[in-house]
Amino acid sequence: MRFSYMFLKKIVLSFIIVLVVVSCKKNADKPSNAEENKPESTIETKVEEEPNIFVVKTTFPSKDGLMISADLYEVNGKKPTILLCHQAGFSRGEYKETALKLNKMGYSCLAIDQRSGKEVNGVINETAQRAKDKGLSTKFLDARQDIEAAIDYLYEMNGNKPVLIVGSSYSASLVLLIGKGNSKVKAIASFSPGEYLKGISMKDNMQGYLSPIFVTSSQKEIQQVKDLHISTKFEYNHFQPSFEGIHGSRALWETTEGNEKYWEAFEVFLEMIENTLDSEGK
């Protein structure tokens, strides 16, 4: 009887040992909670070739309270100094390529949606859509208050220092009107300005500037620009392409034939601003 009891005890003990070993093996094979929750890969938010460039979408109110959508293109944490305004029927998407190139040149900039426009490069004009939803007028002159508000917004972002304003087509005319005598504007770049603003004669308002001005257009628009009789006491740069060219700031797009010539002229203007105005503390 004692032999049977001892034998049974050994069998039970052996069985328990086997269960413990098996259990330990299972626990060893099972991953910890940290391993279970560990992501398979980490998404890199920066572009390897452009590690210091960030694009941030922002909104701010126009003069009448309508919210303006904009893209802030910031490089190396530098304050934005260039305001980019689009042409008729377009959006802030007009500057998707141009803004990044300006970033690589060391400039941070702000591209806005004015209330007069639609869509380009896959970017819908959100300001125009809001204006439409509210039943607001979206004519060219109605966008003047959007550009004025954007200048105020950018001026504050730039530490209350004057900024460069860039216009394209109808906004090329608006920035010339708005920038004249504006202490928050240090220079103006106008791509294909003309008599686009109903009720306003551009040629009667284009004299007496105190800030540097850069103007260009397509070849067929050269006389149109000359007819504006733009004059400034500082510096006036009128780039006249010897080739066909194109209307508006699309002249700077890589798909535009001769874009490198437009860029060369524009860069000379930008360098002039940096080397002269900034040295005077403006």
Tab-separated table of C-alpha atoms in Angstrom:
chain	number	residue	atom	x	y	z
A	1	MET	CA	0.000	0.000	0.000
A	2	ARG	CA	2.865	2.366	0.915
A	3	PHE	CA	4.589	1.498	-2.386
A	4	SER	CA	1.473	2.422	-4.350
A	5	TYR	CA	1.125	5.711	-2.464
A	6	MET	CA	4.746	6.697	-3.078
A	7	PHE	CA	4.500	5.709	-6.698
A	8	LEU	CA	1.328	7.765	-7.152
A	9	LYS	CA	2.961	10.758	-5.434
A	10	LYS	CA	5.894	10.624	-7.866
A	11	ILE	CA	3.556	10.511	-10.842
A	12	VAL	CA	1.557	13.530	-9.614
A	13	LEU	CA	4.754	15.477	-8.888
A	14	SER	CA	6.126	14.692	-12.339
A	15	PHE	CA	2.882	15.829	-13.920
A	16	ILE	CA	3.014	19.157	-12.035
A	17	ILE	CA	6.618	19.743	-13.161
A	18	VAL	CA	5.639	19.127	-16.777
A	19	LEU	CA	2.778	21.652	-16.501
A	20	VAL	CA	5.081	24.302	-15.033
A	21	VAL	CA	7.670	23.814	-17.774
A	22	VAL	CA	5.048	24.033	-20.514
A	23	SER	CA	3.512	27.127	-18.945
A	24	CYS	CA	6.873	28.863	-18.697
A	25	LYS	CA	7.639	28.118	-22.325
A	26	LYS	CA	4.318	29.569	-23.437
A	27	ASN	CA	4.912	32.746	-21.436
A	28	ALA	CA	8.403	33.041	-22.841
A	29	ASP	CA	7.089	32.751	-26.410
A	30	LYS	CA	4.303	35.306	-25.801
A	31	PRO	CA	5.315	38.927	-26.549
A	32	SER	CA	5.098	41.570	-23.823
A	33	ASN	CA	2.471	44.334	-23.971
A	34	ALA	CA	5.128	46.779	-25.172
A	35	GLU	CA	6.075	44.448	-28.014
A	36	GLU	CA	2.427	43.900	-28.945
A	37	ASN	CA	1.821	47.674	-29.179
A	38	LYS	CA	5.054	48.478	-30.957
A	39	PRO	CA	4.326	49.981	-34.436
A	40	GLU	CA	5.655	48.173	-37.450
A	41	SER	CA	7.174	51.384	-38.856
A	42	THR	CA	7.570	55.066	-38.037
A	43	ILE	CA	6.263	57.681	-40.496
A	44	GLU	CA	8.815	60.399	-41.261
A	45	THR	CA	7.082	63.787	-41.548
A	46	LYS	CA	10.037	65.659	-43.044
A	47	VAL	CA	11.152	65.303	-46.640
A	48	GLU	CA	14.735	64.054	-46.752
A	49	GLU	CA	15.811	66.521	-49.444
A	50	GLU	CA	14.037	69.451	-47.756
A	51	PRO	CA	14.541	68.858	-44.022
A	52	ASN	CA	13.928	72.461	-42.929
A	53	ILE	CA	10.850	73.361	-44.980
A	54	PHE	CA	7.392	73.210	-43.432
A	55	VAL	CA	4.000	74.013	-44.969
A	56	VAL	CA	1.290	74.956	-42.488
A	57	LYS	CA	-2.313	75.779	-43.352
A	58	THR	CA	-3.725	78.779	-41.514
A	59	THR	CA	-6.756	81.087	-41.494
A	60	PHE	CA	-7.290	84.698	-40.481
A	61	PRO	CA	-10.099	87.247	-40.946
A	62	SER	CA	-10.417	89.650	-43.845
A	63	LYS	CA	-11.454	93.277	-43.290
A	64	ASP	CA	-15.138	92.262	-43.274
A	65	GLY	CA	-14.610	89.199	-41.074
A	66	LEU	CA	-14.624	86.585	-43.852
A	67	MET	CA	-12.058	83.908	-43.005
A	68	ILE	CA	-9.131	83.719	-45.420
A	69	SER	CA	-7.366	80.400	-46.022
A	70	ALA	CA	-3.613	80.496	-46.537
A	71	ASP	CA	-0.527	78.291	-46.676
A	72	LEU	CA	2.529	79.364	-44.709
A	73	TYR	CA	5.746	78.105	-46.306
A	74	GLU	CA	8.423	78.378	-43.643
A	75	VAL	CA	12.130	77.593	-44.024
A	76	ASN	CA	14.621	77.229	-41.163
A	77	GLY	CA	12.252	78.970	-38.768
A	78	LYS	CA	12.638	82.289	-40.617
A	79	LYS	CA	9.818	84.801	-40.359
A	80	PRO	CA	7.722	85.104	-43.548
A	81	THR	CA	8.513	88.169	-45.649
A	82	ILE	CA	6.705	87.518	-48.967
A	83	LEU	CA	2.944	87.598	-49.600
A	84	LEU	CA	1.764	85.618	-52.656
A	85	CYS	CA	-1.550	86.565	-54.310
A	86	HIS	CA	-3.094	84.496	-57.121
A	87	GLN	CA	-4.684	85.313	-60.476
A	88	ALA	CA	-8.321	85.166	-61.619
A	89	GLY	CA	-10.029	81.780	-61.304
A	90	PHE	CA	-7.164	80.370	-59.232
A	91	SER	CA	-6.307	79.686	-55.583
A	92	ARG	CA	-3.267	79.662	-53.301
A	93	GLY	CA	-2.318	76.503	-55.214
A	94	GLU	CA	-0.845	78.783	-57.891
A	95	TYR	CA	2.252	79.033	-55.685
A	96	LYS	CA	2.752	75.394	-54.619
A	97	GLU	CA	5.902	75.119	-56.698
A	98	THR	CA	7.015	78.765	-56.566
A	99	ALA	CA	6.799	79.028	-52.773
A	100	LEU	CA	9.014	75.977	-52.271
A	101	LYS	CA	11.599	77.417	-54.638
A	102	LEU	CA	11.535	80.665	-52.673
A	103	ASN	CA	12.036	78.579	-49.527
A	104	LYS	CA	15.156	77.056	-51.024
A	105	MET	CA	16.388	80.579	-51.692
A	106	GLY	CA	15.947	81.340	-47.991
A	107	TYR	CA	12.570	83.111	-47.992
A	108	SER	CA	9.532	82.144	-45.935
A	109	CYS	CA	6.247	83.189	-47.540
A	110	LEU	CA	2.466	83.173	-47.266
A	111	ALA	CA	0.159	82.176	-50.147
A	112	ILE	CA	-3.482	83.208	-49.733
A	113	ASP	CA	-6.900	82.401	-51.167
A	114	GLN	CA	-8.630	85.621	-52.219
A	115	ARG	CA	-12.407	85.608	-52.460
A	116	SER	CA	-12.252	86.003	-56.238
A	117	GLY	CA	-11.014	82.679	-57.625
A	118	LYS	CA	-11.749	78.966	-57.906
A	119	GLU	CA	-9.095	76.224	-58.087
A	120	VAL	CA	-5.691	75.315	-59.464
A	121	ASN	CA	-3.154	72.510	-59.011
A	122	GLY	CA	-5.700	70.489	-57.056
A	123	VAL	CA	-6.189	73.242	-54.444
A	124	ILE	CA	-9.718	74.628	-54.037
A	125	ASN	CA	-10.125	78.303	-53.156
A	126	GLU	CA	-11.709	78.020	-49.708
A	127	THR	CA	-12.047	81.770	-49.182
A	128	ALA	CA	-14.063	82.087	-52.386
A	129	GLN	CA	-16.237	79.161	-51.336
A	130	ARG	CA	-16.952	80.798	-47.970
A	131	ALA	CA	-17.798	84.086	-49.674
A	132	LYS	CA	-20.169	82.287	-52.038
A	133	ASP	CA	-21.860	80.451	-49.151
A	134	LYS	CA	-22.401	83.787	-47.388
A	135	GLY	CA	-23.750	85.449	-50.514
A	136	LEU	CA	-20.862	87.932	-50.668
A	137	SER	CA	-19.668	89.575	-53.869
A	138	THR	CA	-16.566	87.968	-55.366
A	139	LYS	CA	-15.503	90.491	-57.991
A	140	PHE	CA	-11.857	91.471	-58.419
A	141	LEU	CA	-12.137	94.634	-56.336
A	142	ASP	CA	-13.859	92.716	-53.535
A	143	ALA	CA	-10.596	90.829	-53.019
A	144	ARG	CA	-8.769	94.062	-52.182
A	145	GLN	CA	-9.751	93.784	-48.515
A	146	ASP	CA	-8.399	90.213	-48.433
A	147	ILE	CA	-4.973	91.337	-49.628
A	148	GLU	CA	-4.976	94.295	-47.238
A	149	ALA	CA	-5.811	91.994	-44.328
A	150	ALA	CA	-3.097	89.570	-45.444
A	151	ILE	CA	-0.512	92.370	-45.476
A	152	ASP	CA	-1.470	93.286	-41.898
A	153	TYR	CA	-1.309	89.617	-40.863
A	154	LEU	CA	2.079	89.020	-42.501
A	155	TYR	CA	3.482	92.323	-41.215
A	156	GLU	CA	2.709	91.237	-37.656
A	157	MET	CA	4.187	87.770	-38.255
A	158	ASN	CA	7.336	89.458	-39.567
A	159	GLY	CA	7.877	91.338	-36.327
A	160	ASN	CA	6.231	94.535	-37.624
A	161	LYS	CA	8.666	94.845	-40.514
A	162	PRO	CA	7.609	95.715	-44.111
A	163	VAL	CA	7.035	92.832	-46.537
A	164	LEU	CA	7.230	92.126	-50.259
A	165	ILE	CA	3.850	91.635	-51.943
A	166	VAL	CA	3.505	89.595	-55.139
A	167	GLY	CA	0.480	89.751	-57.431
A	168	SER	CA	-0.626	87.806	-60.505
A	169	SER	CA	-3.014	89.109	-63.202
A	170	TYR	CA	-5.866	90.962	-61.454
A	171	SER	CA	-4.057	90.738	-58.117
A	172	ALA	CA	-0.967	92.150	-59.878
A	173	SER	CA	-3.023	95.317	-60.337
A	174	LEU	CA	-4.372	95.156	-56.781
A	175	VAL	CA	-0.934	94.892	-55.166
A	176	LEU	CA	0.184	97.958	-57.161
A	177	LEU	CA	-2.802	99.915	-55.871
A	178	ILE	CA	-2.546	98.661	-52.301
A	179	GLY	CA	1.227	98.907	-52.041
A	180	LYS	CA	1.444	102.555	-53.012
A	181	GLY	CA	2.255	104.589	-49.915
A	182	ASN	CA	1.721	101.581	-47.624
A	183	SER	CA	4.334	101.646	-44.836
A	184	LYS	CA	3.892	97.892	-44.311
A	185	VAL	CA	5.042	97.183	-47.880
A	186	LYS	CA	8.750	97.394	-48.697
A	187	ALA	CA	8.542	96.254	-52.336
A	188	ILE	CA	6.076	95.092	-54.999
A	189	ALA	CA	6.327	92.351	-57.636
A	190	SER	CA	3.592	92.444	-60.264
A	191	PHE	CA	3.107	89.679	-62.843
A	192	SER	CA	0.951	90.856	-65.791
A	193	PRO	CA	-0.827	93.916	-64.351
A	194	GLY	CA	-3.449	95.675	-66.455
A	195	GLU	CA	-6.718	97.552	-66.526
A	196	TYR	CA	-8.685	94.731	-64.909
A	197	LEU	CA	-10.433	96.666	-62.119
A	198	LYS	CA	-13.843	98.033	-63.049
A	199	GLY	CA	-14.230	101.678	-62.148
A	200	ILE	CA	-10.500	102.265	-61.548
A	201	SER	CA	-8.006	103.653	-64.038
A	202	MET	CA	-4.692	101.993	-63.271
A	203	LYS	CA	-2.605	104.367	-65.379
A	204	ASP	CA	-3.910	107.308	-63.316
A	205	ASN	CA	-2.637	105.726	-60.098
A	206	MET	CA	0.764	104.297	-61.016
A	207	GLN	CA	3.025	107.288	-60.329
A	208	GLY	CA	4.758	108.528	-57.187
A	209	TYR	CA	5.846	105.198	-55.679
A	210	LEU	CA	8.517	105.234	-52.974
A	211	SER	CA	9.159	101.486	-52.952
A	212	PRO	CA	11.019	99.217	-55.434
A	213	ILE	CA	8.824	97.628	-58.104
A	214	PHE	CA	9.330	94.553	-60.282
A	215	VAL	CA	6.963	94.043	-63.219
A	216	THR	CA	6.836	91.437	-65.961
A	217	SER	CA	4.364	89.755	-68.292
A	218	SER	CA	4.087	87.697	-71.449
A	219	GLN	CA	5.606	89.195	-74.586
A	220	LYS	CA	2.231	90.222	-76.006
A	221	GLU	CA	1.426	92.077	-72.760
A	222	ILE	CA	4.579	94.248	-72.730
A	223	GLN	CA	2.837	97.271	-74.271
A	224	GLN	CA	-0.083	96.786	-71.874
A	225	VAL	CA	2.345	97.163	-68.977
A	226	LYS	CA	4.089	100.165	-70.554
A	227	ASP	CA	0.722	101.892	-70.950
A	228	LEU	CA	0.329	101.916	-67.157
A	229	HIS	CA	3.209	104.437	-66.919
A	230	ILE	CA	4.497	103.035	-63.640
A	231	SER	CA	7.114	105.204	-61.984
A	232	THR	CA	8.908	105.085	-58.646
A	233	LYS	CA	11.583	107.208	-56.994
A	234	PHE	CA	13.409	104.082	-55.843
A	235	GLU	CA	13.845	101.305	-58.396
A	236	TYR	CA	11.685	100.105	-61.279
A	237	ASN	CA	12.467	96.776	-62.953
A	238	HIS	CA	10.443	95.848	-66.030
A	239	PHE	CA	11.479	92.459	-67.393
A	240	GLN	CA	10.381	92.207	-71.018
A	241	PRO	CA	10.714	88.639	-72.346
A	242	SER	CA	12.151	88.225	-75.842
A	243	PHE	CA	10.158	84.985	-76.064
A	244	GLU	CA	6.400	84.328	-75.923
A	245	GLY	CA	6.184	83.965	-72.144
A	246	ILE	CA	2.913	83.555	-70.270
A	247	HIS	CA	0.305	85.523	-68.317
A	248	GLY	CA	0.671	85.914	-64.550
A	249	SER	CA	3.009	84.237	-62.076
A	250	ARG	CA	2.759	81.001	-64.032
A	251	ALA	CA	5.825	82.505	-65.689
A	252	LEU	CA	7.751	81.004	-62.748
A	253	TRP	CA	6.378	77.474	-63.175
A	254	GLU	CA	8.826	74.863	-64.446
A	255	THR	CA	6.356	73.914	-67.177
A	256	THR	CA	6.574	77.422	-68.640
A	257	GLU	CA	9.054	77.800	-71.466
A	258	GLY	CA	11.614	80.413	-70.491
A	259	ASN	CA	10.782	80.247	-66.782
A	260	GLU	CA	14.494	80.355	-65.940
A	261	LYS	CA	14.740	83.812	-67.541
A	262	TYR	CA	11.838	85.075	-65.448
A	263	TRP	CA	13.518	83.624	-62.353
A	264	GLU	CA	16.836	85.260	-63.163
A	265	ALA	CA	15.197	88.676	-63.399
A	266	PHE	CA	13.105	88.102	-60.252
A	267	GLU	CA	16.126	86.918	-58.253
A	268	VAL	CA	18.087	90.031	-59.209
A	269	PHE	CA	15.195	92.081	-57.807
A	270	LEU	CA	15.067	90.032	-54.600
A	271	GLU	CA	18.800	90.440	-54.080
A	272	MET	CA	18.504	94.163	-54.653
A	273	ILE	CA	15.878	94.376	-51.919
A	274	GLU	CA	18.057	92.409	-49.515
A	275	ASN	CA	21.218	94.394	-50.234
A	276	THR	CA	19.718	97.873	-50.169
A	277	LEU	CA	16.507	98.153	-48.174
A	278	ASP	CA	17.615	95.784	-45.419
A	279	SER	CA	20.916	97.611	-45.047
A	280	GLU	CA	18.901	100.769	-44.397
A	281	GLY	CA	16.921	99.001	-41.707
A	282	LYS	CA	13.636	99.083	-43.584
